[in-house]
Amino acid sequence: MFTSDRDPLLLTPGPLTTTLRTKQAMLHDWGSWDHAFNEVTREICESLLDIAHATETHECIPLQGSGTFSVEAMLGSLTSSSHNILVPVNGAYGARIVKILNYLKRRHLVLEFAEHEPIDPLRVQDALIADPSITHVAMVHCETGTGIANPLESVAKVVHAQGRLLMIDAMSSFGAFDIDLRQLPIAALVAASGKCLEGVPGMGFVIAQHGVLVQATGNSHSLAMDLHDQWLYMQKTGQWRFTPPTHVVVALREAIRQFQEEGGQSARWLRYHHNGQTLLQGMRQLGLELFLDEAVQAPIIYTFKAPASPHYDFKKLYEGMRQRGFVIYPGKLTKIETFRVGCIGAINAFDIERLLHAFEDVWHDMGL
Ligand SMILES: *Cc1c(COP(=O)(O)O)cnc(C)c1O
């Protein structure tokens, strides 16, 4: 039994461990019509645009729901049935984009890569040259399924040079990676409250080029997920169209304030990088192997190969770690047995050191 009164640390792709200050921000009730709440929404959107260096060029539209709701809203609102979308896929979240496009009945083309291979900008370029009917490219930045970082900058350049529009699922990279929309030609990107910004889950947001958004009238298949409508309404009233997740919103504001106090994106990157290096070193000492080549690994979540030993049992590992106060994650690969350990959230290298001690314990208990 886990007897501490502390919450277990979440070493997962999300929901993540949040600070006490972020949790305490949720101890109040807010009226969604109230000007004080509208001010919170405004502050968040302004900060998010600022993080992306997109104040001059893009708009930020928040949306209720988990991250996938915003991915679906972006795809459904910014494309229409006359468009054709190229989707390079190298993992579970890329595959989810394809699934969404199928639901939305949007014409699309899949460009498959192996799960351990980053998306190759040259193959994207070839595909765009080969098929002039392609209008958009939709891609995941960091594939949280494995932890691989896709080359955003070179893909963005290729897509721009070919005169197409790029939409990015930056769910697990926004806030931690440098995504500078003054340099990168990106039509829209999507992220959420509960990932690297370290808020609680419950809302996402799309950062979309002003011109692209203005043209997005009447595309959406869904009233609740119509980004264009959400944006217009917010511009007119300062309010969300439908009941906002008020506690999630105020927690995100508090989380963003801490993000800024910590030193912004570069500081966050460094903390996650340090977490990741500590984790990797410790796991290697225990004889565990990373699934990915380290050169393409993002300091977000790490996939480890399960040992070949018959003593290995993920359920036992999970329970043993859970009892010691750590929540880890199963693998998301179809072909080989793996498990994942995240290094994002309000945790630091000391937490990772503690995790490693617990891991060693459980490992020995399993007879490994
Ligand atoms: C977390 C995540 C999502 C959204 O997942 P939800 O479960 O809907 O919050 C989408 N894409 C990526 C890359 C993610 O890491």
Coordinates of C-alpha atoms and ligand atoms in Angstrom, one line a residue:
M1 CA 0.0 0.0 0.0
F2 CA 1.1 3.5 -0.7
T3 CA 0.7 5.1 2.7
S4 CA 2.0 8.6 2.2
D5 CA -0.6 11.4 2.1
R6 CA 1.2 12.9 -0.9
D7 CA -0.2 12.2 -4.3
P8 CA 1.8 9.8 -6.4
L9 CA 4.0 11.5 -9.0
L10 CA 2.7 11.1 -12.5
L11 CA 5.5 10.1 -14.9
T12 CA 3.1 9.9 -17.8
P13 CA 2.2 11.8 -20.9
G14 CA -0.6 13.5 -18.9
P15 CA -2.4 14.3 -16.8
L16 CA 0.8 15.4 -15.0
T17 CA 1.9 16.4 -11.6
T18 CA 1.0 20.0 -10.9
T19 CA 2.3 22.4 -8.2
L20 CA 0.4 23.1 -5.1
R21 CA 0.0 26.7 -6.3
T22 CA -1.7 25.5 -9.5
K23 CA -4.0 23.2 -7.5
Q24 CA -4.8 26.0 -5.0
A25 CA -5.9 28.3 -7.9
M26 CA -8.9 25.9 -8.3
L27 CA -10.4 26.7 -4.8
H28 CA -12.7 29.4 -6.0
D29 CA -15.9 29.6 -8.0
W30 CA -16.0 31.8 -11.0
G31 CA -19.0 33.0 -13.0
S32 CA -18.5 32.6 -16.7
W33 CA -20.1 35.9 -17.4
D34 CA -18.1 37.8 -14.9
H35 CA -15.6 40.3 -16.2
A36 CA -13.0 39.0 -13.8
F37 CA -13.2 35.6 -15.5
N38 CA -13.1 37.1 -19.0
E39 CA -9.9 38.8 -17.9
V40 CA -8.4 35.4 -17.0
T41 CA -9.3 34.1 -20.5
R42 CA -7.8 37.2 -22.1
E43 CA -4.6 36.9 -20.1
I44 CA -4.2 33.2 -21.0
C45 CA -4.7 33.8 -24.7
E46 CA -2.2 36.7 -24.7
S47 CA 0.4 34.6 -22.9
L48 CA 0.0 31.7 -25.2
L49 CA 0.5 33.8 -28.3
D50 CA 3.5 35.4 -26.6
I51 CA 5.0 32.0 -25.9
A52 CA 4.7 31.2 -29.6
H53 CA 5.9 34.7 -30.6
A54 CA 2.7 34.9 -32.6
T55 CA 1.0 38.1 -31.2
E56 CA 1.3 39.9 -34.5
T57 CA 0.2 37.1 -36.9
H58 CA -1.9 34.5 -35.1
E59 CA -5.0 34.2 -33.0
C60 CA -5.5 32.0 -29.9
I61 CA -8.8 30.1 -29.6
P62 CA -9.3 28.1 -26.4
L63 CA -11.7 25.1 -26.4
Q64 CA -13.3 22.9 -23.8
G65 CA -12.3 19.3 -23.6
S66 CA -9.2 17.1 -23.8
G67 CA -6.4 17.7 -26.3
T68 CA -8.0 15.6 -29.0
F69 CA -11.1 17.8 -29.0
S70 CA -8.9 20.7 -30.1
V71 CA -7.0 18.6 -32.7
E72 CA -10.4 17.6 -34.1
A73 CA -11.6 21.2 -33.9
M74 CA -8.5 22.5 -35.8
L75 CA -8.8 19.9 -38.5
G76 CA -12.6 20.3 -38.9
S77 CA -12.6 24.1 -38.8
L78 CA -9.6 24.9 -40.9
T79 CA -10.2 22.5 -43.7
S80 CA -13.1 21.8 -45.9
S81 CA -14.3 18.9 -48.2
S82 CA -12.5 20.7 -51.1
H83 CA -9.1 20.2 -49.4
N84 CA -6.7 17.3 -49.4
I85 CA -4.5 16.8 -46.4
L86 CA -1.1 15.0 -46.3
V87 CA -0.5 13.2 -43.0
P88 CA 3.0 12.0 -42.2
V89 CA 2.6 9.3 -39.5
N90 CA 5.2 7.8 -37.2
G91 CA 3.2 6.9 -34.2
A92 CA -0.1 6.7 -32.3
Y93 CA -1.0 10.4 -32.4
G94 CA -0.3 10.7 -36.1
A95 CA -2.6 7.8 -36.6
R96 CA -5.2 9.6 -34.5
I97 CA -5.1 12.5 -36.9
V98 CA -5.9 10.1 -39.7
K99 CA -8.7 8.6 -37.7
I100 CA -10.2 12.1 -37.1
L101 CA -10.0 12.9 -40.8
N102 CA -11.8 9.7 -41.6
Y103 CA -14.6 10.7 -39.2
L104 CA -14.7 14.2 -40.7
K105 CA -14.7 12.7 -44.2
R106 CA -11.8 15.0 -45.2
R107 CA -9.8 13.9 -48.2
H108 CA -6.3 12.8 -47.1
L109 CA -3.2 10.9 -47.9
V110 CA -1.0 9.1 -45.3
L111 CA 2.7 9.0 -45.5
E112 CA 3.9 6.2 -43.2
F113 CA 7.2 6.1 -41.3
A114 CA 8.5 3.4 -38.9
E115 CA 7.8 4.3 -35.3
H116 CA 11.5 4.8 -34.5
E117 CA 12.1 7.0 -37.6
P118 CA 11.6 10.8 -37.5
I119 CA 9.4 12.1 -40.3
D120 CA 11.7 12.8 -43.3
P121 CA 11.1 16.3 -44.8
L122 CA 12.4 15.1 -48.2
R123 CA 9.7 12.5 -48.4
V124 CA 7.2 15.1 -47.4
Q125 CA 8.5 17.3 -50.2
D126 CA 8.4 14.5 -52.8
A127 CA 4.8 13.7 -51.8
L128 CA 3.8 17.4 -52.2
I129 CA 5.5 17.6 -55.6
A130 CA 3.9 14.4 -56.7
D131 CA 0.3 15.4 -55.8
P132 CA -0.7 19.0 -56.6
S133 CA -4.1 18.4 -55.1
I134 CA -2.6 18.4 -51.6
T135 CA -3.5 21.6 -49.8
H136 CA -2.4 21.0 -46.2
V137 CA 0.0 18.9 -44.2
A138 CA -1.0 17.8 -40.7
M139 CA 1.8 16.5 -38.4
V140 CA 2.6 15.7 -34.8
H141 CA 5.6 17.5 -33.5
C142 CA 6.6 15.2 -30.6
E143 CA 5.1 11.8 -31.0
T144 CA 4.2 11.0 -27.4
G145 CA 3.5 7.4 -28.4
T146 CA 7.3 6.8 -28.5
G147 CA 8.8 10.1 -27.4
I148 CA 10.3 10.9 -30.8
A149 CA 10.9 14.5 -31.9
N150 CA 9.9 15.2 -35.5
P151 CA 12.0 17.9 -37.4
L152 CA 9.4 20.7 -37.2
E153 CA 11.6 23.4 -38.7
S154 CA 12.7 21.5 -41.8
V155 CA 9.1 20.2 -42.5
A156 CA 7.7 23.7 -42.0
K157 CA 10.2 25.0 -44.6
V158 CA 9.4 22.3 -47.1
V159 CA 5.7 22.8 -46.8
H160 CA 6.0 26.5 -47.1
A161 CA 8.3 26.3 -50.1
Q162 CA 5.7 24.1 -51.8
G163 CA 3.0 26.6 -51.1
R164 CA 0.9 24.5 -48.8
L165 CA -0.4 25.1 -45.2
L166 CA 1.0 23.3 -42.2
M167 CA -1.1 22.2 -39.1
I168 CA 0.8 20.9 -36.1
D169 CA -0.2 18.8 -33.1
A170 CA 2.2 20.4 -30.6
M171 CA 0.4 18.9 -27.7
S172 CA 3.4 17.5 -25.9
S173 CA 6.0 20.0 -27.1
F174 CA 4.3 23.4 -26.7
G175 CA 6.0 25.3 -23.8
A176 CA 9.0 23.0 -23.7
F177 CA 10.3 23.3 -27.3
D178 CA 11.2 26.5 -29.0
I179 CA 8.4 27.1 -31.4
D180 CA 8.9 30.6 -32.8
L181 CA 6.1 31.4 -35.3
R182 CA 8.0 34.5 -36.5
Q183 CA 10.5 32.0 -38.0
L184 CA 8.4 29.0 -38.7
P185 CA 5.7 29.2 -41.3
I186 CA 2.9 27.3 -39.5
A187 CA -0.8 28.0 -40.3
A188 CA -2.1 26.5 -37.1
L189 CA -0.9 24.6 -34.0
V190 CA -2.7 22.9 -31.2
A191 CA -1.8 22.2 -27.6
A192 CA -3.6 21.8 -24.3
S193 CA -3.6 22.9 -20.6
G194 CA -2.4 19.7 -19.1
K195 CA 0.9 19.0 -20.8
C196 CA 4.2 21.0 -20.8
L197 CA 2.4 24.1 -19.5
E198 CA 1.7 22.0 -16.3
G199 CA -1.9 23.1 -15.9
V200 CA -4.7 20.6 -15.2
P201 CA -6.4 18.8 -18.1
G202 CA -9.7 20.0 -19.5
M203 CA -9.0 22.5 -22.2
G204 CA -7.0 22.9 -25.4
F205 CA -6.2 25.8 -27.6
V206 CA -5.5 26.4 -31.3
I207 CA -3.1 29.1 -32.4
A208 CA -4.1 29.9 -35.9
Q209 CA -2.9 32.4 -38.5
H210 CA -5.3 35.3 -38.6
G211 CA -5.8 35.0 -42.4
V212 CA -6.5 31.3 -42.2
L213 CA -9.0 31.7 -39.4
V214 CA -10.9 34.4 -41.1
Q215 CA -11.4 32.1 -44.1
A216 CA -12.7 29.3 -41.9
T217 CA -16.4 30.1 -41.9
G218 CA -18.8 27.3 -42.4
N219 CA -16.2 24.5 -42.5
S220 CA -16.9 22.9 -39.2
H221 CA -19.0 19.7 -39.1
S222 CA -19.8 20.5 -35.4
L223 CA -21.3 23.4 -33.6
A224 CA -19.4 22.8 -30.3
M225 CA -16.1 22.4 -32.2
D226 CA -16.4 25.3 -34.6
L227 CA -13.2 27.3 -33.9
H228 CA -14.3 30.1 -36.1
D229 CA -17.5 30.6 -34.3
Q230 CA -15.8 30.3 -30.9
W231 CA -13.3 32.9 -32.0
L232 CA -15.9 35.4 -33.3
Y233 CA -18.0 35.0 -30.1
M234 CA -15.0 35.5 -27.9
Q235 CA -14.0 38.6 -29.9
K236 CA -17.4 40.1 -29.5
T237 CA -18.1 39.2 -25.9
G238 CA -14.9 38.2 -24.2
Q239 CA -16.7 35.0 -23.2
W240 CA -16.6 31.4 -24.1
R241 CA -19.6 30.3 -26.2
F242 CA -20.6 27.5 -23.9
T243 CA -19.8 26.8 -20.2
P244 CA -16.1 27.1 -19.8
P245 CA -14.1 24.7 -17.6
T246 CA -13.6 27.6 -15.1
H247 CA -11.3 25.8 -12.7
V248 CA -9.2 24.5 -15.4
V249 CA -8.9 28.0 -16.9
V250 CA -7.8 29.7 -13.7
A251 CA -5.4 26.8 -13.0
L252 CA -3.8 27.3 -16.4
R253 CA -3.4 31.0 -15.7
E254 CA -1.6 30.2 -12.5
A255 CA 0.5 27.5 -14.3
I256 CA 1.5 30.0 -17.0
R257 CA 2.5 32.6 -14.4
Q258 CA 4.8 30.0 -12.8
F259 CA 6.1 29.1 -16.3
Q260 CA 7.1 32.7 -16.8
E261 CA 8.6 33.0 -13.3
E262 CA 10.7 29.9 -14.0
G263 CA 12.2 31.5 -17.0
G264 CA 9.8 30.6 -19.8
Q265 CA 10.3 28.0 -22.5
S266 CA 14.1 27.7 -22.3
A267 CA 14.1 27.1 -18.6
R268 CA 11.4 24.5 -19.0
W269 CA 13.3 22.8 -21.7
L270 CA 16.4 22.6 -19.4
R271 CA 14.5 21.2 -16.5
Y272 CA 12.9 18.5 -18.7
H273 CA 16.2 17.8 -20.4
H274 CA 17.9 17.4 -17.0
N275 CA 15.1 15.1 -15.8
G276 CA 15.4 13.0 -19.0
Q277 CA 19.2 12.7 -18.8
T278 CA 19.0 11.6 -15.1
L279 CA 16.3 9.1 -16.0
L280 CA 18.2 7.7 -19.0
Q281 CA 21.5 7.4 -17.1
G282 CA 19.8 5.6 -14.2
M283 CA 17.9 3.2 -16.3
R284 CA 20.9 2.3 -18.4
Q285 CA 22.7 1.4 -15.2
L286 CA 20.0 -1.1 -14.5
G287 CA 20.6 -2.5 -17.9
L288 CA 17.5 -1.0 -19.6
E289 CA 17.6 0.0 -23.2
L290 CA 15.9 3.0 -24.8
F291 CA 13.6 2.1 -27.8
L292 CA 14.7 5.2 -29.8
D293 CA 18.0 6.3 -31.0
E294 CA 19.0 9.0 -28.4
A295 CA 19.5 11.6 -31.1
V296 CA 15.8 11.7 -32.0
Q297 CA 14.5 11.3 -28.4
A298 CA 12.6 14.3 -27.0
P299 CA 12.9 15.0 -23.3
I300 CA 9.2 14.4 -22.8
I301 CA 8.6 10.7 -22.4
Y302 CA 10.9 7.8 -22.7
T303 CA 10.1 4.4 -24.1
F304 CA 12.1 1.5 -22.7
K305 CA 12.3 -2.0 -24.1
A306 CA 10.9 -4.6 -21.7
P307 CA 13.6 -7.2 -20.7
A308 CA 13.3 -10.6 -22.4
S309 CA 13.3 -12.3 -19.0
P310 CA 10.2 -14.4 -18.0
H311 CA 10.2 -12.6 -14.7
Y312 CA 9.2 -9.3 -16.3
D313 CA 5.6 -8.4 -15.8
F314 CA 4.4 -4.8 -16.5
K315 CA 1.4 -5.1 -14.1
K316 CA 3.8 -6.0 -11.3
L317 CA 6.2 -3.2 -12.3
Y318 CA 3.3 -0.8 -12.4
E319 CA 1.9 -1.9 -9.0
G320 CA 5.3 -1.9 -7.3
M321 CA 6.0 1.6 -8.6
R322 CA 2.5 2.8 -7.7
Q323 CA 3.0 1.5 -4.1
R324 CA 6.2 3.5 -3.9
G325 CA 4.4 6.7 -5.1
F326 CA 5.1 6.7 -8.8
V327 CA 2.8 6.2 -11.8
I328 CA 4.4 5.0 -15.0
Y329 CA 2.8 4.1 -18.3
P330 CA 2.4 1.1 -20.5
G331 CA 4.0 1.2 -24.0
K332 CA 2.0 2.2 -27.0
L333 CA 3.9 0.1 -29.6
T334 CA 2.2 -2.8 -31.4
K335 CA 5.2 -4.8 -32.3
I336 CA 7.5 -4.9 -29.3
E337 CA 6.9 -4.9 -25.5
T338 CA 7.8 -1.6 -23.9
F339 CA 6.9 0.7 -21.1
R340 CA 7.1 4.5 -20.8
V341 CA 8.4 6.9 -18.2
G342 CA 7.6 10.6 -18.6
C343 CA 9.8 13.4 -17.4
I344 CA 7.4 16.4 -17.8
G345 CA 5.2 18.0 -15.2
A346 CA 6.1 19.7 -12.0
I347 CA 9.0 17.4 -11.2
N348 CA 12.7 17.8 -11.1
A349 CA 15.8 15.6 -11.1
F350 CA 15.5 14.9 -7.4
D351 CA 12.1 13.3 -8.1
I352 CA 13.7 11.3 -10.9
E353 CA 16.5 10.1 -8.5
R354 CA 13.8 8.9 -6.1
L355 CA 12.0 7.2 -9.0
L356 CA 15.2 5.4 -9.9
H357 CA 15.6 4.1 -6.3
A358 CA 12.1 2.8 -6.3
F359 CA 12.6 1.3 -9.7
E360 CA 15.7 -0.6 -8.6
D361 CA 13.7 -2.0 -5.6
V362 CA 10.9 -3.2 -7.7
W363 CA 13.2 -4.6 -10.4
H364 CA 15.0 -6.7 -7.7
D365 CA 11.6 -7.8 -6.2
M366 CA 10.6 -9.1 -9.6
G367 CA 13.8 -11.1 -9.7
L368 CA 15.4 -9.1 -12.4
Ligands
LIG1 C1 -1.8 14.2 -25.2 C2 -1.7 14.3 -26.6 C3 -2.9 14.5 -27.4 C4 -4.2 14.7 -26.8 O1 -4.6 13.6 -26.0 P1 -5.9 13.7 -25.1 O2 -6.0 12.4 -24.4 O3 -7.1 14.0 -25.9 O4 -5.6 14.9 -24.1 C5 -2.7 14.7 -28.7 N1 -1.5 14.6 -29.3 C6 -0.4 14.4 -28.6 C7 0.9 14.3 -29.4 C8 -0.4 14.2 -27.3 O5 0.7 14.0 -26.6

